[in-house]
Amino acid sequence: MTDPPSLLGALPKTHRDRLLALARDSSFPTGERLFDEGGPADRFWLIRSGEVALDLYIPGRQAPVVETIGPGQLLGWSWLFPPYRWHLGAQTLVPVDAWEFPADQVRALCTADPELGYQLTLRCAEVIGERLQATRIRLLDLYAPSTGVS
Amino acid sequence: MSRVMPPLPYRVTATHPETADAVSLELLPAAAALPRFRPGQFAMVYAFGVGEVPISVSAIRHQDGALVHTVRAVGAVSGALCRLRPGDVVGLRGPYGTGWDLDSAAGADVLVIAGGIGLAPLRPVVHQVLDRPRRYGRLGVLVGARTAEDLLYRDELRHWRTSAQVEVTVDRPTPGWQGTVGVVTGLLDRSELRAENTCALLCGPEVMIRHTAQALIARGLPAHRIQVSLERNMRCGTGHCGHCQLGPLLLCLDGPVVDYAGSQPLLAVREL
Amino acid sequence: MSAPMAPAADDAVIGREGLAALVDVLRARGFTVIGPTVRGGAIVLDELESAESLPYGWGVELEAGQYRLRERADGAAFANAAGPQSWKTFLHPARVRQWRAERSDGQLTFETDDTPPPRFAFLGVRPCDLRAIAIQDRVLATGRHADPVYQGRRSGAFLVSVECTEPGATCFCVSMGTGPAAGPGYDLVLTELADEGGHRFWIRSGSPEGAEVLAELPGRIADDAIREAAREGVSAAADRMGRAMPSVDLHRLMAGTLEAPRWDDVASRCLTCGNCTMVCPTCFCTTTEDVTDLTGDHAERWRLWDSCFDLDHSYLHGGPVRPSSRSRYRQWLTHKLGTWYDQFGSSGCVGCGRCIVWCPVAIDITEEAAALHDWANRPADNGAAPE
């Protein structure tokens, strides 16, 4: 994937360039633990290739995967809001290539340039909204075995 | 104009259990054959003494006239059909309905998006596009299922991967599942959608169809390039029983495949 | 007034004995003659063995939710408006066996009943009902698929229309453009006159077979006086319609008022009994029933009238698409007056008024349409444009 990921795609080029200037390429092998629930949310990623599973810790059980994040998608938004702690854990399912952004520098950039900050927050909110909607739809269990009587 | 005829007997020549509650029935005419089916069309399938249900054709074998119907046990008739064994005979009427408009997809990328049993009516589309690769652009197949065990045509999906982008996501990962978890719209970010020249074909629960069509429109695909297969109660298949109305549409004649641009306002009206 | 007329005559005048001869001629030609007759306090449609069974001297008083017979002094046979039944009872029967299936030795065979249906002659088809038959033709016989049951019964049917001179308080055919004069489609048409000039019928043919039958009837040549009197009677009836459908584009009105509050209002009155759909001469919905005998080797498929007011009508695995009476009444009305145009190129309503008469809570289709029209044209509120 050579296009900018959708999170950045909608931003004006100047904003995009300033954000990408903060990013560094990162690669992870299969099974790499990227973060754990409750840990400091000090960075986020835009996935270029590969797949990352988000999980929740439940004592006595293997952590269930609640969603996966793949190419073109934003991994991590807990860095946006205090207390900057991860809500979920993350682990790669396959080798992953991503842009990694340092959260403190991005937040500082947002503070210094409120227009950029507003646009980026708007885009993140859109992503969060889409995921909330997707989660609600999964709650419907649309493909569940029928309970009908016909 | 054709006269409504009684069903023609078709013999079950093979049954393929697809999931815990879905079976593919391979059917050959016991005597006379029905006219040719096109992808997206359906037959009224009669289980002896129990009743008829509309079921889209999930594979069309032109060499010997075999039809495959993938049936999910959701009621008395579909349950009876799922219990059939090779050698049993069903009644078949059809072909009914519009079918997928693949002519309008010529020269364009074809993006097939299916949820659950919705992959069944779309499978003949994949077959046709794979058979005539030069007629179409790239083929993408995005599939959502409840769990990996609920996925239809698992062997075929692997085979399709050699010539198409095939992405699968599940609502619930079961042990051993290493793939994507989430709704099917999440796969759109993973597919290389060329919105200016893509024809999208959607089938699944209506909520999934609406949500996916909106996500495609948000990504720049015009509504008239989205075809959706809709479902309503059907008793006759011939436009006479009045059950399958969705506003102005009689879905057995005007559907089940309709253009999203035209059907979107209808789907937005509650209890229409 | 006894010798058969010359076959060349396009129209004629017949008396009561001519009407009796009409029934006899039709029966002699092999028709099963169906016409109005009084039974159980109503004018029903049934087989007529002779014209004596016609409702001579009976009129009706109609109002929303009301139907009463009343005697007439003039002895007229057709001075009454639509009864509870329509001709669909015979052309699109309420219960039909579609096929029989037999299972033996691993074979499945299907059989249809190939007995030819009776050749019907319908005597007393009102102009509104003549249009209703044309509408059902479009739905059941000339679409992409033809229903063989309807087609078999319809193709041989002989239609004797009777123009309306005594409309009921629930009639609104004028506003639907379907009456009280007969449109095309009849084999014969009668206009009844019962006045100081006597009890007589102006009769015209509308088909070669109609002309043949007409030629066999005892009568006399029509003159301009009787033609004039008959036309006046029909035209006077047009001025005495009990009701009128609002003269607006109903197709558009229905499409634009799907969320009108009026649907909640009518839903609070509607019992969803489905009477309106049973008496409607164009409602065509059916459902199916599969039955087997005790051996389990013989099965039958039956088709039965159904109603969009029935919860199961919209059943989709899990539940009905239209669980509320609001949505079911809306389906009926918007289909009848609106989406019928999309599906079959015309209105599904012919203005017969049966749905008004036979509604147990007196819901009036013309009043509901008018209320929707009023809502659509309500004054703009808060600067918003009316729909």
Coordinates of C-alpha atoms in Angstrom, one line a residue, chain B:
Chain B
M1 CA -44.8 -14.4 -20.8
S2 CA -44.7 -17.8 -19.3
R3 CA -47.3 -19.8 -17.6
V4 CA -46.8 -20.8 -14.0
M5 CA -46.1 -24.5 -14.0
P6 CA -46.0 -27.0 -11.3
P7 CA -42.5 -27.9 -10.1
L8 CA -40.2 -30.2 -12.0
P9 CA -38.7 -33.1 -10.2
Y10 CA -34.9 -32.7 -9.5
R11 CA -32.9 -35.5 -7.9
V12 CA -30.3 -34.8 -5.2
T13 CA -27.1 -36.2 -6.6
A14 CA -24.8 -35.0 -3.8
T15 CA -25.0 -33.2 -0.5
H16 CA -22.2 -31.1 0.9
P17 CA -22.5 -30.1 4.6
E18 CA -21.1 -26.5 4.6
T19 CA -21.6 -25.5 8.2
A20 CA -23.5 -26.8 11.3
D21 CA -26.8 -25.6 9.8
A22 CA -26.2 -25.2 6.1
V23 CA -26.0 -27.8 3.3
S24 CA -25.3 -27.5 -0.4
L25 CA -27.6 -29.7 -2.5
E26 CA -26.5 -30.7 -6.0
L27 CA -29.5 -31.2 -8.1
L28 CA -30.0 -32.8 -11.5
P29 CA -33.3 -32.8 -13.5
A30 CA -35.1 -36.2 -13.1
A31 CA -36.7 -35.6 -16.5
A32 CA -37.2 -32.2 -18.1
A33 CA -34.9 -29.4 -17.0
L34 CA -35.8 -25.8 -16.1
P35 CA -34.5 -23.0 -18.3
R36 CA -30.9 -21.7 -17.6
F37 CA -30.4 -19.9 -14.4
R38 CA -28.2 -16.7 -14.2
P39 CA -26.2 -15.8 -11.1
G40 CA -28.5 -14.2 -8.5
Q41 CA -31.7 -15.8 -9.7
F42 CA -33.6 -18.1 -7.4
A43 CA -35.7 -21.2 -7.6
M44 CA -38.8 -22.1 -5.5
V45 CA -37.6 -25.4 -3.9
Y46 CA -40.3 -27.8 -2.8
A47 CA -39.8 -30.2 0.0
F48 CA -42.3 -32.9 -0.5
G49 CA -45.4 -32.3 1.6
V50 CA -43.8 -29.6 3.6
G51 CA -43.7 -26.6 1.3
E52 CA -41.6 -24.3 -0.9
V53 CA -39.0 -21.8 -0.2
P54 CA -37.1 -19.4 -2.5
I55 CA -33.4 -20.2 -2.7
S56 CA -30.8 -18.6 -4.8
V57 CA -28.7 -20.8 -7.0
S58 CA -25.2 -21.1 -5.5
A59 CA -23.6 -22.8 -8.5
I60 CA -24.6 -23.4 -12.1
R61 CA -23.0 -26.3 -13.9
H62 CA -23.8 -25.7 -17.6
Q63 CA -22.2 -29.0 -18.8
D64 CA -24.9 -31.3 -17.3
G65 CA -27.5 -28.8 -16.1
A66 CA -26.7 -29.3 -12.5
L67 CA -27.9 -26.7 -10.0
V68 CA -26.5 -26.2 -6.6
H69 CA -28.6 -24.6 -3.8
T70 CA -27.1 -23.9 -0.5
V71 CA -29.8 -24.1 2.1
R72 CA -29.6 -22.9 5.7
A73 CA -32.0 -24.6 8.1
V74 CA -34.1 -21.7 9.5
G75 CA -37.6 -23.1 9.3
A76 CA -39.7 -26.2 8.5
V77 CA -39.1 -26.3 4.8
S78 CA -35.4 -25.3 4.8
G79 CA -34.9 -27.8 7.7
A80 CA -36.5 -30.6 5.6
L81 CA -34.3 -29.7 2.6
C82 CA -31.2 -29.8 4.8
R83 CA -32.0 -33.4 5.8
L84 CA -32.2 -34.6 2.2
R85 CA -29.9 -37.4 1.1
P86 CA -28.5 -38.3 -2.3
G87 CA -31.2 -40.0 -4.3
D88 CA -34.0 -37.9 -2.8
V89 CA -36.2 -35.8 -5.1
V90 CA -37.3 -32.2 -4.7
G91 CA -39.5 -30.0 -6.8
L92 CA -38.1 -27.0 -8.5
R93 CA -39.7 -24.0 -10.2
G94 CA -37.8 -21.1 -11.8
P95 CA -35.6 -19.4 -12.7
Y96 CA -37.1 -16.4 -11.0
G97 CA -35.9 -12.9 -10.3
T98 CA -33.5 -10.4 -11.8
G99 CA -30.1 -11.8 -11.0
W100 CA -26.8 -9.9 -10.7
D101 CA -26.2 -7.4 -13.5
L102 CA -22.7 -8.6 -14.6
D103 CA -22.9 -6.8 -17.9
S104 CA -22.7 -3.5 -16.2
A105 CA -19.6 -4.8 -14.4
A106 CA -17.8 -5.5 -17.7
G107 CA -14.4 -3.7 -17.7
A108 CA -14.7 -2.7 -14.0
D109 CA -13.3 -4.1 -10.8
V110 CA -15.8 -6.5 -9.2
L111 CA -16.1 -6.3 -5.5
V112 CA -18.2 -9.1 -3.9
I113 CA -19.2 -8.5 -0.3
A114 CA -21.1 -11.2 1.5
G115 CA -22.3 -11.8 5.1
G116 CA -23.2 -15.2 6.4
I117 CA -25.3 -17.3 4.0
G118 CA -25.2 -14.3 1.7
L119 CA -22.1 -15.8 0.0
A120 CA -24.3 -18.4 -1.6
P121 CA -26.1 -16.2 -4.2
L122 CA -22.7 -14.5 -4.9
R123 CA -20.7 -17.7 -5.5
P124 CA -21.9 -18.0 -9.2
V125 CA -20.7 -14.4 -9.7
V126 CA -17.2 -15.3 -8.5
H127 CA -17.3 -18.4 -10.8
Q128 CA -18.3 -16.3 -13.8
V129 CA -15.7 -13.6 -13.2
L130 CA -13.0 -16.2 -12.7
D131 CA -14.1 -17.9 -15.9
R132 CA -13.9 -14.8 -17.9
P133 CA -11.0 -12.8 -16.4
R134 CA -10.4 -10.6 -19.4
R135 CA -14.0 -9.3 -19.3
Y136 CA -13.6 -7.8 -15.8
G137 CA -10.9 -5.9 -13.8
R138 CA -9.8 -7.1 -10.5
L139 CA -11.9 -9.3 -8.4
G140 CA -12.3 -8.8 -4.6
V141 CA -14.2 -11.1 -2.4
L142 CA -14.9 -9.8 1.2
V143 CA -16.7 -12.3 3.5
G144 CA -18.0 -11.9 7.0
A145 CA -19.1 -14.8 9.1
R146 CA -20.1 -15.5 12.6
T147 CA -17.1 -17.8 13.3
A148 CA -14.6 -19.7 11.1
E149 CA -16.8 -22.7 11.4
D150 CA -19.7 -20.8 9.8
L151 CA -17.8 -20.0 6.7
L152 CA -19.2 -21.4 3.5
Y153 CA -17.1 -22.9 0.7
R154 CA -13.8 -22.9 2.7
D155 CA -12.0 -25.0 0.2
E156 CA -13.1 -22.8 -2.7
L157 CA -12.1 -19.6 -0.9
R158 CA -8.6 -20.9 -0.8
H159 CA -8.7 -21.7 -4.5
W160 CA -10.1 -18.2 -5.3
R161 CA -7.1 -16.6 -3.5
T162 CA -4.9 -17.5 -6.5
S163 CA -6.7 -15.1 -8.8
A164 CA -8.7 -12.7 -6.5
Q165 CA -8.2 -10.8 -3.4
V166 CA -10.1 -12.8 -0.8
E167 CA -10.6 -11.4 2.7
V168 CA -12.5 -13.1 5.5
T169 CA -13.5 -11.7 8.8
V170 CA -15.4 -13.3 11.7
D171 CA -17.5 -11.8 14.5
R172 CA -16.1 -14.2 17.0
P173 CA -12.7 -15.8 16.9
T174 CA -12.7 -19.5 17.8
P175 CA -9.6 -21.3 18.9
G176 CA -7.2 -21.6 16.0
W177 CA -8.6 -18.6 14.1
Q178 CA -5.6 -16.4 13.1
G179 CA -7.5 -14.1 10.7
T180 CA -9.4 -10.9 10.9
V181 CA -12.0 -10.2 13.6
G182 CA -14.6 -7.6 13.0
V183 CA -17.4 -6.6 10.7
V184 CA -17.1 -7.0 6.9
T185 CA -16.9 -3.2 6.4
G186 CA -13.5 -3.3 8.3
L187 CA -12.2 -5.3 5.3
L188 CA -12.9 -2.3 3.0
D189 CA -9.8 -0.6 4.3
R190 CA -7.8 -3.7 3.5
S191 CA -9.0 -3.9 -0.1
E192 CA -7.7 -1.7 -2.8
L193 CA -10.9 -0.1 -3.8
R194 CA -10.8 1.9 -7.1
A195 CA -14.0 3.8 -6.4
E196 CA -14.1 5.3 -9.9
N197 CA -14.4 2.0 -11.6
T198 CA -15.8 -0.6 -9.3
C199 CA -19.0 -2.5 -9.3
A200 CA -19.9 -3.8 -5.8
L201 CA -22.3 -6.7 -5.3
L202 CA -23.7 -7.2 -1.7
C203 CA -25.7 -10.0 -0.1
G204 CA -26.3 -10.6 3.6
P205 CA -28.6 -9.5 6.4
E206 CA -30.3 -6.2 5.6
V207 CA -28.5 -4.4 8.4
M208 CA -25.1 -5.6 7.0
I209 CA -26.2 -4.5 3.5
R210 CA -27.2 -1.0 4.6
H211 CA -24.0 -0.6 6.7
T212 CA -21.7 -1.9 4.0
A213 CA -23.4 0.2 1.2
Q214 CA -23.0 3.3 3.3
A215 CA -19.3 2.5 3.9
L216 CA -18.8 2.1 0.2
I217 CA -20.5 5.4 -0.6
A218 CA -18.4 7.1 2.1
R219 CA -15.4 5.7 0.2
G220 CA -16.5 7.3 -3.1
L221 CA -18.4 4.5 -4.8
P222 CA -21.6 5.8 -6.4
A223 CA -24.8 4.2 -5.1
H224 CA -25.8 3.1 -8.6
R225 CA -22.7 1.0 -8.8
I226 CA -23.8 -1.0 -5.8
Q227 CA -26.1 -4.0 -6.4
V228 CA -27.8 -5.6 -3.4
S229 CA -29.8 -8.8 -3.0
L230 CA -32.8 -8.3 -0.7
E231 CA -35.1 -10.7 1.0
R232 CA -38.8 -10.6 1.7
N233 CA -41.5 -13.3 2.2
M234 CA -42.2 -15.0 -1.1
R235 CA -44.9 -17.5 -1.9
C236 CA -45.1 -17.7 -5.6
G237 CA -42.0 -16.3 -7.3
T238 CA -44.1 -15.0 -10.1
G239 CA -45.4 -11.7 -8.9
H240 CA -48.9 -13.0 -8.0
C241 CA -48.9 -13.6 -4.3
G242 CA -48.2 -10.0 -3.2
H243 CA -46.0 -11.0 -0.3
C244 CA -42.6 -9.8 -1.4
Q245 CA -43.4 -6.1 -1.8
L246 CA -41.0 -3.5 -0.8
G247 CA -42.8 -0.3 -1.7
P248 CA -43.1 -0.2 -5.5
L249 CA -41.0 -3.3 -5.8
L250 CA -42.2 -6.9 -6.2
L251 CA -38.9 -8.4 -5.1
C252 CA -39.6 -11.8 -6.9
L253 CA -39.8 -9.9 -10.2
D254 CA -37.9 -6.6 -9.7
G255 CA -35.4 -8.3 -7.3
P256 CA -34.0 -10.0 -5.4
V257 CA -31.0 -8.1 -6.9
V258 CA -31.7 -4.3 -7.0
D259 CA -29.7 -1.2 -7.5
Y260 CA -28.9 0.4 -4.2
A261 CA -29.5 3.9 -5.5
G262 CA -33.1 3.0 -6.0
S263 CA -33.6 0.8 -3.0
Q264 CA -31.8 2.9 -0.4
P265 CA -34.8 5.2 0.2
L266 CA -37.1 2.2 0.6
L267 CA -34.8 0.5 3.0
A268 CA -34.8 3.6 5.1
V269 CA -38.6 3.5 5.7
R270 CA -39.4 1.4 8.8
E271 CA -41.8 -1.5 8.3
L272 CA -42.3 -0.7 4.6

